[in-house]
Coordinates of C-alpha atoms in Angstrom, one line a residue:
X18 CA 0.0 0.0 0.0
X19 CA 2.9 2.4 0.8
X20 CA 4.2 1.8 -2.7
X21 CA 0.8 2.7 -4.3
X22 CA 0.5 5.7 -2.0
X23 CA 3.9 7.0 -2.9
X24 CA 3.2 6.3 -6.6
X25 CA 0.0 8.5 -6.5
X26 CA 1.8 11.2 -4.6
X27 CA 4.6 11.3 -7.2
X28 CA 8.4 11.4 -6.9
X29 CA 8.5 14.6 -4.8
X30 CA 6.4 13.3 -1.8
X31 CA 9.4 12.1 0.3
X32 CA 7.1 9.5 1.8
X33 CA 9.6 6.7 1.8
X34 CA 12.2 9.0 3.3
X35 CA 9.7 9.8 6.1
X36 CA 9.2 6.1 6.9
X37 CA 12.9 5.5 6.8
X38 CA 13.6 8.4 9.2
X39 CA 11.0 7.2 11.7
X40 CA 12.5 3.7 11.4
X41 CA 15.9 5.1 12.2
X42 CA 14.6 7.0 15.2
X43 CA 13.0 3.8 16.5
X44 CA 16.1 1.8 15.9
X45 CA 18.2 4.3 17.9
X46 CA 15.7 4.2 20.7
X47 CA 16.0 0.4 20.8
X48 CA 19.8 0.6 20.8
X49 CA 19.8 3.1 23.6
X50 CA 17.7 0.7 25.7
X51 CA 20.1 -2.1 24.8
X52 CA 23.0 -0.1 26.1
X53 CA 21.6 -0.5 29.6
X54 CA 23.3 -3.9 29.7
X55 CA 26.9 -2.7 29.6
X56 CA 25.9 0.4 31.7
X57 CA 24.5 -1.7 34.6
X58 CA 27.4 -4.2 34.4
X59 CA 29.8 -1.3 34.7
X60 CA 27.8 0.3 37.5
X61 CA 27.5 -2.9 39.6
X62 CA 31.1 -4.1 39.0
X63 CA 32.6 -0.8 40.1
X64 CA 33.8 0.2 36.7
X65 CA 33.4 3.8 35.4
X66 CA 29.8 3.9 33.8
X67 CA 29.9 7.5 32.6
X68 CA 30.9 6.6 29.0
X69 CA 28.0 4.3 28.7
X70 CA 25.7 6.9 30.3
X71 CA 26.8 9.5 27.8
X72 CA 26.4 7.0 24.9
X73 CA 22.8 6.2 26.1
X74 CA 22.0 9.9 26.4
X75 CA 23.4 10.8 23.0
X76 CA 21.7 7.9 21.3
X77 CA 18.3 8.6 23.0
X78 CA 18.6 12.3 22.4
X79 CA 19.4 11.7 18.7
X80 CA 16.4 9.4 18.5
X81 CA 14.2 12.0 20.0
X82 CA 15.5 14.8 17.8
X83 CA 15.2 12.7 14.6
X84 CA 11.7 11.6 15.6
X85 CA 10.6 15.2 16.4
X86 CA 11.9 16.5 13.0
X87 CA 10.3 13.6 11.2
X88 CA 7.0 14.2 13.0
X89 CA 7.0 17.8 11.9
X90 CA 7.8 16.7 8.3
X91 CA 5.0 14.1 8.5
X92 CA 2.5 16.9 9.2
X93 CA 3.9 18.9 6.3
X94 CA 3.5 15.9 4.0
X95 CA 0.0 15.4 5.3
X96 CA -1.0 19.0 4.7
X97 CA 0.8 19.7 1.4
X98 CA 1.6 16.4 -0.3
X99 CA -1.5 14.5 0.7
X100 CA -4.3 17.1 1.1
X101 CA -2.9 19.6 -1.4
X102 CA -1.4 17.4 -4.0
X103 CA -4.0 14.7 -4.1
X104 CA -6.8 17.2 -4.3
X105 CA -5.0 19.0 -7.2
X106 CA -4.3 15.6 -8.9
X107 CA -8.0 14.7 -8.7
X108 CA -9.0 18.1 -10.0
X109 CA -6.5 17.9 -12.9
X110 CA -7.6 14.4 -13.7
X111 CA -11.3 15.4 -13.7
X112 CA -10.6 18.2 -16.2
X113 CA -9.3 15.6 -18.7
X114 CA -11.8 12.8 -18.1
X115 CA -14.3 12.3 -21.0
X116 CA -17.7 13.9 -20.4
X117 CA -19.3 10.5 -20.6
X118 CA -17.5 9.5 -17.3
X119 CA -19.6 11.9 -15.3
X120 CA -22.9 10.7 -13.9
X121 CA -24.5 10.9 -10.5
X122 CA -22.3 8.2 -9.0
X123 CA -19.0 9.7 -10.4
X124 CA -19.8 13.1 -8.9
X125 CA -20.3 11.4 -5.6
X126 CA -17.0 9.6 -5.9
X127 CA -15.2 12.8 -6.7
X128 CA -16.8 14.5 -3.7
X129 CA -15.8 11.6 -1.4
X130 CA -12.3 11.4 -2.8
X131 CA -11.5 15.0 -2.2
X132 CA -13.0 15.1 1.3
X133 CA -13.4 11.9 3.3
X134 CA -10.7 9.9 1.4
X135 CA -8.1 12.6 1.5
X136 CA -8.8 13.2 5.2
X137 CA -8.3 9.5 5.9
X138 CA -5.0 9.3 3.8
X139 CA -3.7 12.4 5.6
X140 CA -3.4 10.3 8.7
X141 CA -0.9 8.0 7.1
X142 CA 2.1 10.3 7.1
X143 CA 1.1 12.2 10.2
X144 CA 0.2 9.4 12.6
X145 CA -0.1 5.8 11.3
X146 CA 3.1 5.3 9.3
X147 CA 5.3 7.1 11.8
X148 CA 4.0 5.0 14.6
X149 CA 4.4 1.7 12.7
X150 CA 7.9 2.7 11.5
X151 CA 9.1 3.8 14.9
X152 CA 7.5 0.8 16.6
X153 CA 9.2 -1.6 14.1
X154 CA 12.5 0.2 14.5
X155 CA 12.4 0.1 18.3
X156 CA 11.6 -3.6 18.3
X157 CA 14.4 -4.3 15.8
X158 CA 16.9 -2.2 17.8
X159 CA 16.0 -4.1 21.0
X160 CA 16.4 -7.5 19.2
X161 CA 19.7 -6.5 17.7
X162 CA 21.2 -5.4 21.1
X163 CA 19.8 -8.5 22.8
X164 CA 21.4 -10.7 20.2
X165 CA 24.7 -8.9 20.6
X166 CA 24.9 -9.1 24.4
X167 CA 23.0 -12.4 25.1
X168 CA 22.4 -14.4 21.9
X169 CA 20.2 -17.0 23.5
X170 CA 17.8 -14.5 24.9
X171 CA 17.9 -12.5 21.7
X172 CA 17.0 -15.6 19.6
X173 CA 14.2 -16.4 22.0
X174 CA 12.7 -12.9 21.2
X175 CA 13.2 -13.3 17.4
X176 CA 11.8 -16.8 17.0
X177 CA 8.3 -15.7 17.9
X178 CA 8.3 -12.9 15.3
X179 CA 6.9 -15.2 12.5
X180 CA 4.0 -16.3 14.7
X181 CA 3.2 -12.6 15.5
X182 CA 3.4 -11.7 11.8
X183 CA 1.1 -14.6 10.9
X184 CA -1.4 -13.6 13.5
X185 CA -1.2 -10.0 12.3
X186 CA -2.0 -11.1 8.7
X187 CA -4.9 -13.2 10.0
X188 CA -6.2 -10.2 12.0
X189 CA -6.0 -8.0 8.9
X190 CA -7.8 -10.6 6.7
X191 CA -10.6 -10.9 9.2
X192 CA -11.0 -7.1 9.4
X193 CA -10.9 -6.6 5.7
X194 CA -13.6 -9.3 4.9
X195 CA -16.1 -8.3 7.6
X196 CA -15.5 -4.5 7.4
X197 CA -16.1 -4.6 3.7
X198 CA -19.4 -6.3 4.3
X199 CA -20.2 -3.7 7.0
X200 CA -19.3 -0.8 4.6
X201 CA -21.6 -2.3 2.0
X202 CA -24.4 -2.6 4.6
X203 CA -23.9 1.0 5.6
X204 CA -24.1 2.2 2.0
X205 CA -27.4 0.3 1.5
X206 CA -28.7 1.7 4.8
X207 CA -27.8 5.3 3.7
X208 CA -29.5 4.8 0.4
X209 CA -32.6 3.4 2.1
X210 CA -32.7 6.3 4.6
X211 CA -32.5 8.9 1.8
X212 CA -35.3 7.1 0.0
X213 CA -37.3 7.0 3.2
X214 CA -36.9 10.8 3.6
X215 CA -37.8 11.5 0.0
X216 CA -40.9 9.3 0.1
X217 CA -42.4 10.8 3.2
X218 CA -45.4 12.3 1.4
X219 CA -46.2 9.0 -0.3
X220 CA -45.7 6.9 2.8
X221 CA -47.8 9.1 5.1
X222 CA -50.6 9.4 2.6
X223 CA -50.8 5.6 2.3
X224 CA -50.2 5.0 6.0
X225 CA -47.2 2.8 5.3
X226 CA -44.9 4.1 8.0
X227 CA -47.1 4.1 11.1
X228 CA -45.2 1.1 12.6
X229 CA -42.0 1.7 10.7
X230 CA -41.1 1.1 7.1
X231 CA -40.2 -2.5 6.5
X232 CA -37.4 -1.9 3.9
X233 CA -35.7 0.5 6.2
X234 CA -36.1 -1.8 9.2
X235 CA -34.6 -4.6 7.2
X236 CA -31.6 -2.6 6.3
X237 CA -31.2 -1.3 9.9
X238 CA -31.2 -4.9 11.2
X239 CA -28.7 -6.0 8.5
X240 CA -26.4 -3.1 9.3
X241 CA -26.6 -4.0 13.0
X242 CA -25.7 -7.6 12.3
X243 CA -22.9 -6.7 9.9
X244 CA -21.5 -4.3 12.5
X245 CA -21.6 -7.0 15.2
X246 CA -19.9 -9.5 12.8
X247 CA -17.2 -6.9 12.1
X248 CA -16.6 -6.3 15.7
X249 CA -16.5 -10.0 16.7
X250 CA -14.6 -11.3 13.7
X251 CA -11.3 -9.7 14.8
X252 CA -11.8 -10.8 18.4
X253 CA -10.2 -14.3 18.1
X254 CA -7.4 -13.1 15.8
X255 CA -6.6 -10.1 18.1
X256 CA -6.5 -12.4 21.2
X257 CA -4.2 -14.9 19.5
X258 CA -2.0 -12.0 18.3
X259 CA -1.6 -10.5 21.8
X260 CA -1.0 -14.0 23.3
X261 CA 1.8 -14.6 20.7
X262 CA 3.4 -11.2 21.7
X263 CA 3.1 -12.1 25.4
X264 CA 4.5 -15.5 24.6
X265 CA 7.5 -13.8 23.0
X266 CA 8.2 -11.9 26.2
X267 CA 7.7 -14.9 28.4
X268 CA 10.0 -17.1 26.3
X269 CA 12.7 -14.4 26.3
X270 CA 12.5 -13.8 30.0
X271 CA 12.4 -17.5 30.6
X272 CA 15.5 -18.0 28.5
X273 CA 17.3 -15.3 30.4
X274 CA 16.2 -16.7 33.8
X275 CA 17.6 -20.1 32.8
X276 CA 20.9 -18.5 31.9
X277 CA 20.9 -16.6 35.2
X278 CA 20.2 -19.7 37.3
X279 CA 22.9 -21.6 35.3
X280 CA 25.5 -18.9 36.1
X281 CA 25.9 -17.9 32.5
X282 CA 24.3 -14.4 33.0
X283 CA 24.8 -11.9 35.7
X284 CA 21.9 -10.2 37.5
X285 CA 22.5 -6.8 36.0
X286 CA 22.4 -8.1 32.4
X287 CA 19.3 -10.2 33.2
X288 CA 17.5 -7.1 34.6
X289 CA 18.3 -5.1 31.5
X290 CA 17.4 -7.9 29.2
X291 CA 14.1 -8.5 31.0
X292 CA 13.3 -4.8 30.6
X293 CA 14.3 -5.0 26.9
X294 CA 12.0 -8.0 26.5
X295 CA 9.1 -6.0 27.8
X296 CA 10.1 -3.1 25.6
X297 CA 10.2 -5.5 22.6
X298 CA 6.7 -6.9 23.3
X299 CA 5.1 -3.5 23.9
X300 CA 5.6 -1.9 20.5
X301 CA 4.9 -5.2 18.7
X302 CA 1.6 -5.5 20.5
X303 CA 0.7 -2.0 19.5
X304 CA 0.8 -3.0 15.8
X305 CA -2.7 -4.4 16.1
X306 CA -4.0 -0.9 16.7
X307 CA -3.1 0.1 13.2
X308 CA -5.0 -2.7 11.3
X309 CA -8.2 -0.7 11.1
X310 CA -6.6 2.6 10.1
X311 CA -4.5 0.8 7.4
X312 CA -7.6 -0.8 6.0
X313 CA -9.5 2.5 5.9
X314 CA -6.5 4.0 4.2
X315 CA -6.4 1.2 1.7
X316 CA -10.0 1.6 0.8
X317 CA -9.6 5.4 0.5
X318 CA -6.5 4.9 -1.7
X319 CA -8.4 2.5 -4.0
X320 CA -11.2 5.0 -4.3
X321 CA -8.9 7.8 -5.3
X322 CA -6.9 5.4 -7.5
X323 CA -10.1 4.6 -9.5
X324 CA -10.3 8.3 -10.4
X325 CA -6.6 8.9 -11.1
X326 CA -6.3 5.7 -13.1
X327 CA -9.5 6.2 -15.1
X328 CA -8.8 6.2 -18.9
X329 CA -9.0 9.5 -20.7
X330 CA -9.9 10.0 -24.4
X331 CA -6.7 10.3 -26.4
X332 CA -5.9 13.7 -27.8
X333 CA -5.1 13.7 -31.5
X334 CA -1.4 13.2 -32.4
X335 CA -1.9 15.4 -35.5
X336 CA -4.0 18.5 -34.7
X337 CA -6.7 18.8 -37.4
X338 CA -7.7 22.1 -36.0
X339 CA -11.2 23.4 -35.1
X340 CA -14.0 22.5 -37.4
X341 CA -14.8 25.1 -40.0
X342 CA -17.9 26.2 -41.9
X343 CA -20.1 24.7 -43.2
X344 CA -20.7 23.2 -39.7
X345 CA -22.5 20.0 -40.8
X346 CA -22.6 16.9 -38.5
X347 CA -22.2 13.5 -40.0
X348 CA -22.5 10.1 -38.4
X349 CA -21.2 7.3 -40.6
X350 CA -22.1 3.7 -39.7
X351 CA -21.8 4.5 -36.0
X352 CA -22.0 1.7 -33.4
X353 CA -21.6 2.2 -29.7
X354 CA -22.2 0.4 -26.4
X355 CA -21.4 1.2 -22.8
X356 CA -20.1 -2.4 -22.3
X357 CA -18.9 -5.1 -24.7
X358 CA -21.6 -7.1 -26.3
X359 CA -24.4 -4.7 -25.4
X360 CA -24.6 -2.1 -28.2
X361 CA -26.8 0.9 -27.7
X362 CA -26.5 2.3 -31.2
X363 CA -26.1 0.0 -34.2
X364 CA -24.8 1.1 -37.6
X365 CA -26.3 4.6 -37.4
X366 CA -25.8 6.9 -40.4
X367 CA -27.1 10.4 -40.4
X368 CA -26.2 13.8 -41.9
X369 CA -27.2 17.0 -40.2
X370 CA -26.8 19.8 -42.8
X371 CA -25.2 23.0 -41.7
X372 CA -27.8 25.5 -40.3
X373 CA -30.6 22.9 -40.1
X374 CA -32.6 21.6 -37.2
X375 CA -32.8 17.8 -36.7
X376 CA -35.0 16.3 -34.0
X377 CA -34.5 12.8 -32.4
X378 CA -37.6 10.9 -31.5
X379 CA -37.9 7.4 -30.1
X380 CA -38.9 5.3 -27.1
X381 CA -37.0 5.4 -23.8
X382 CA -33.7 3.5 -24.2
X383 CA -33.6 3.8 -28.0
X384 CA -30.2 5.6 -27.8
X385 CA -31.3 9.3 -28.4
X386 CA -29.2 10.8 -25.6
X387 CA -26.3 8.6 -26.4
X388 CA -26.3 9.7 -30.0
X389 CA -26.5 13.3 -29.0
X390 CA -23.6 12.9 -26.6
X391 CA -21.4 11.2 -29.2
X392 CA -21.5 14.3 -31.3
X393 CA -19.8 16.1 -28.4
X394 CA -17.4 13.2 -28.0
X395 CA -18.5 12.1 -24.5
X396 CA -17.1 8.8 -25.6
X397 CA -15.4 7.4 -28.6
X398 CA -17.5 5.3 -30.9
X399 CA -16.9 1.5 -31.2
X400 CA -17.2 1.6 -34.9
X401 CA -17.8 4.2 -37.6
X402 CA -17.1 7.9 -37.4
X403 CA -18.6 11.1 -36.1
X404 CA -17.4 14.3 -37.9
X405 CA -18.1 18.0 -37.5
X406 CA -17.4 20.3 -40.5
X407 CA -15.8 17.3 -42.3
X408 CA -13.3 16.5 -39.5
X409 CA -13.5 13.4 -37.3
X410 CA -14.1 14.5 -33.7
X411 CA -11.3 12.2 -32.7
X412 CA -8.9 14.4 -34.6
X413 CA -10.2 17.7 -33.0
X414 CA -8.5 18.8 -29.8
X415 CA -11.0 18.7 -26.9
X416 CA -10.8 22.4 -26.2
X417 CA -11.5 23.3 -29.8
X418 CA -14.3 20.8 -30.0
X419 CA -16.0 22.3 -27.0
X420 CA -15.6 25.7 -28.5
X421 CA -17.6 24.6 -31.5
X422 CA -20.5 23.0 -29.5
X423 CA -23.1 24.3 -27.0
X424 CA -25.0 21.8 -25.0
X425 CA -28.2 22.4 -23.0
X426 CA -29.4 19.5 -20.9
X427 CA -32.7 18.8 -19.2
X428 CA -31.0 19.0 -15.7
X429 CA -29.2 22.3 -15.5
X430 CA -26.5 22.7 -12.9
X431 CA -25.8 26.3 -11.8
X432 CA -22.9 27.4 -9.6
X433 CA -23.6 28.9 -6.2
X434 CA -22.9 32.4 -7.3
X435 CA -24.9 35.2 -8.9
X436 CA -27.1 34.9 -12.0
X437 CA -24.7 37.2 -13.9
X438 CA -21.7 35.0 -13.1
X439 CA -23.6 31.9 -14.1
X440 CA -24.4 33.4 -17.5
X441 CA -20.9 34.7 -18.0
X442 CA -19.5 31.1 -17.8
X443 CA -20.7 30.8 -21.4
X444 CA -17.9 33.3 -22.4
X445 CA -15.9 34.6 -19.5
X446 CA -14.5 37.6 -21.4
X447 CA -17.9 38.9 -22.5
X448 CA -18.8 42.5 -21.8
X449 CA -21.7 43.4 -19.5
X450 CA -23.8 44.5 -22.6
X451 CA -23.2 41.2 -24.3
X452 CA -24.4 39.4 -21.2
X453 CA -27.5 41.5 -21.0
X454 CA -28.3 40.9 -24.7
X455 CA -27.9 37.1 -24.3
X456 CA -30.2 37.2 -21.3
X457 CA -32.8 39.2 -23.2
X458 CA -32.8 36.8 -26.1
X459 CA -33.1 33.8 -23.6
X460 CA -36.1 35.4 -21.8
X461 CA -34.0 35.7 -18.7
X462 CA -34.1 39.4 -18.3
X463 CA -37.7 39.4 -17.2
X464 CA -36.8 36.9 -14.5
X465 CA -33.9 39.1 -13.3
X466 CA -36.2 42.2 -13.2
X467 CA -38.5 40.4 -10.8
X468 CA -35.8 39.7 -8.3
X469 CA -34.9 42.3 -5.6
X470 CA -31.2 41.8 -6.1
X471 CA -31.4 41.6 -9.8
X472 CA -28.3 40.4 -11.5
X473 CA -26.6 40.0 -8.1
X474 CA -29.1 37.4 -7.0
X475 CA -27.3 34.3 -5.8
X476 CA -28.8 31.1 -7.2
X477 CA -28.0 28.8 -4.3
X478 CA -26.4 25.3 -4.4
X479 CA -27.0 23.8 -7.9
X480 CA -29.3 26.7 -8.7
X481 CA -31.9 25.6 -6.1
X482 CA -33.1 29.2 -5.5
X483 CA -34.5 29.3 -9.0
X484 CA -37.3 27.3 -10.6
X485 CA -36.6 24.7 -13.3
X486 CA -37.7 27.1 -16.0
X487 CA -35.6 29.9 -14.7
X488 CA -32.5 27.6 -14.6
X489 CA -33.2 26.6 -18.2
X490 CA -33.3 30.3 -19.2
X491 CA -29.9 30.8 -17.6
X492 CA -28.5 27.8 -19.6
X493 CA -29.9 29.2 -22.8
X494 CA -28.4 32.6 -22.0
X495 CA -25.1 30.8 -21.7
X496 CA -25.5 29.2 -25.1
X497 CA -26.5 32.6 -26.6
X498 CA -23.4 34.2 -25.1
X499 CA -21.1 31.3 -26.3
X500 CA -22.5 31.6 -29.8
X501 CA -21.2 28.2 -30.9
X502 CA -22.1 27.0 -34.4
X503 CA -23.4 23.6 -33.3
X504 CA -26.2 23.3 -30.7
X505 CA -27.3 20.2 -28.8
X506 CA -30.5 20.3 -26.9
X507 CA -31.5 17.3 -24.7
X508 CA -35.2 17.4 -23.6
X509 CA -34.9 21.0 -22.4
X510 CA -38.6 21.5 -21.9
X511 CA -39.7 18.1 -20.6
X512 CA -40.2 19.2 -17.0
X513 CA -41.4 22.8 -17.4
X514 CA -44.8 24.3 -16.7
X515 CA -46.8 25.9 -19.5
X516 CA -45.5 29.5 -19.1
X517 CA -41.9 28.5 -18.8
X518 CA -42.2 26.0 -21.7
X519 CA -43.5 28.7 -24.0
X520 CA -40.7 31.1 -23.0
X521 CA -38.0 28.5 -23.3
X522 CA -39.4 27.2 -26.6
X523 CA -39.3 30.8 -28.1
X524 CA -35.7 31.2 -26.9
X525 CA -34.7 27.8 -28.4
X526 CA -36.2 28.8 -31.7
X527 CA -34.2 32.0 -31.8
X528 CA -31.1 30.3 -30.6
X529 CA -31.4 27.7 -33.4
X530 CA -31.3 30.2 -36.2
X531 CA -28.2 29.9 -38.3
X532 CA -26.9 27.0 -36.3
X533 CA -26.7 23.2 -36.8
X534 CA -29.1 21.9 -34.2
X535 CA -29.7 18.4 -32.8
X536 CA -32.6 18.3 -30.4
X537 CA -34.3 15.7 -28.3
X538 CA -37.8 16.8 -27.3
X539 CA -40.3 15.3 -24.8
X540 CA -43.2 17.1 -26.4
X541 CA -43.5 16.4 -30.1
X542 CA -45.3 19.7 -30.7
X543 CA -42.0 21.6 -30.0
X544 CA -40.2 19.8 -32.9
X545 CA -43.0 19.8 -35.4
X546 CA -41.3 22.5 -37.4
X547 CA -37.9 20.7 -37.5
X548 CA -36.2 20.4 -40.9
X549 CA -36.0 16.7 -40.4
X550 CA -37.1 14.2 -37.7
X551 CA -35.1 11.0 -37.0
X552 CA -37.0 8.1 -35.4
X553 CA -34.7 5.8 -33.4
X554 CA -35.8 2.3 -32.4
X555 CA -33.6 -0.2 -30.5
X556 CA -30.5 1.8 -31.5
X557 CA -31.3 1.9 -35.2
X558 CA -32.7 4.6 -37.5
X559 CA -36.2 3.5 -38.3
X560 CA -37.3 6.6 -40.3
X561 CA -36.2 10.1 -41.3
X562 CA -38.5 12.8 -42.7
X563 CA -40.6 15.8 -41.9
X564 CA -43.5 15.8 -39.5
X565 CA -46.0 15.4 -42.4
X566 CA -44.0 12.6 -44.1
X567 CA -43.6 10.6 -40.9
X568 CA -47.2 11.1 -39.8
X569 CA -48.4 9.8 -43.2
X570 CA -46.8 6.4 -42.5
X571 CA -48.2 4.1 -39.8
X572 CA -45.0 3.9 -37.9
X573 CA -43.6 4.7 -34.5
X574 CA -43.7 8.5 -35.0
X575 CA -47.4 8.5 -35.8
X576 CA -48.2 6.3 -32.8
X577 CA -46.2 8.7 -30.5
X578 CA -48.0 11.7 -31.9
X579 CA -51.5 10.2 -31.5
X580 CA -50.7 9.0 -27.9
X581 CA -49.5 12.5 -27.0
X582 CA -52.5 14.1 -28.6
X583 CA -54.8 11.9 -26.6
X584 CA -53.0 12.7 -23.4
X585 CA -53.2 16.5 -24.1
X586 CA -57.0 16.1 -24.4
X587 CA -57.3 14.5 -20.9
X588 CA -59.2 16.5 -18.4
X589 CA -60.5 16.1 -14.8
X590 CA -64.3 16.4 -14.5
X591 CA -66.7 16.1 -11.6
X592 CA -68.4 12.7 -11.0
X593 CA -71.7 12.4 -12.8
X594 CA -70.8 14.8 -15.6

């Protein structure tokens, strides 16, 4: 794990040097303790003990100094290398990941990685690794000095190390298995609790939660059982480990006592060696304390590693430059799937002439949103080619491709800042007048005029202070301000009320003028005037034509239109009327 950790931090992290320094400090501490043997012998035999006393003081002082400096350095590494560098690394990686990588779960992973996981990993250089290294060093120093002064007693200490190591591995294996099960149970419980909170209106209206909600109760019970298993699983291994450590001390002291009674060891040396045996057992026994933190760090490191090791879309070796006019979009025999053997699009060929409006229609899961996102190179196609202005999108640098495309999604995310700053994201260098013009064309100006703080109104987290229609107007204002030649609209009006839908539809119509537009619409009436309508079914193009041409055939489009027309005529009436 340390190797992986150092690899992610990079060559300038000095993590291995930190571990080596704490190891040296612990080793010196153990050697200082071992010098008690010659010191006590000199003291009890009437020899001059000052030399050994000075040696003990210098060695112990050097150990303390090195340990203190390494501790300070450990906190610096925790603050700058771990917290600072890892957050920057994740941020840099996120900027280069393909847009298709981002979904609800990936956003949560990034949030967890840059908060909880980084916090957990910051404990490694500041607390966990220094303690393990110094503990190991101290035990090693004690063993070396014992072997040097009394080999039999030193061997008695060392021969129990394999048993201790085996018990420690057993303990870690027990912890990993059961704690992973506990973490999974906690994740399921968290999801169920969020669901329980969101469904309060439904549950109360149906009386389903008077005596508790069974799915939540089930997950609570399972989490409790998993927690109990995690706590009890390491009990036997922990007990055996501590017994093995105590056995090491008893065996060493017993060997020393045997030597003392046999006249092969003097009392001073035995007293010092007995103290060393205790000092050997104490740090080794403490290693069990770090099994849980090491496992937590391992999980956090794996989580961050999934982001840092995520594949990115390759940039073109030969820069084909930005697409140029005419800005047509061509899909040539495109096939694509999110996983091997499960294609979402099959052999799709389409041409969107420059300056035209093309609408995508089809049942849920037919591949509409996937096709739209492939135009912006959210992913690379499995087969075929997507080109803008005659250039394969794989040969266009990402920055230049993004300059050529504006995307407006159904779910608009706004930054927790002012309305003006959210619009200005479309083109950061725009003048105030250009921002106002874009807002006016998007129908946003009338929204701003109603707000007490006007343009300085903060939109809240994710734009929560604005309605869905108001957020869409901000997104359209961004697109007006960016003024890209290719426009992608993904079900922009599907969740809007009548007034907002009308305003957003007018803005979309104006925004579409002079641009190559690909639009997915929930309401077919909004795309009736499109230059062409493409019907997708099971990832294939079923039909292409105008509204009139497609309605004249007894196909999927006509069925959709008739179903939606019937729904629009639906009304609530009083009983008996």
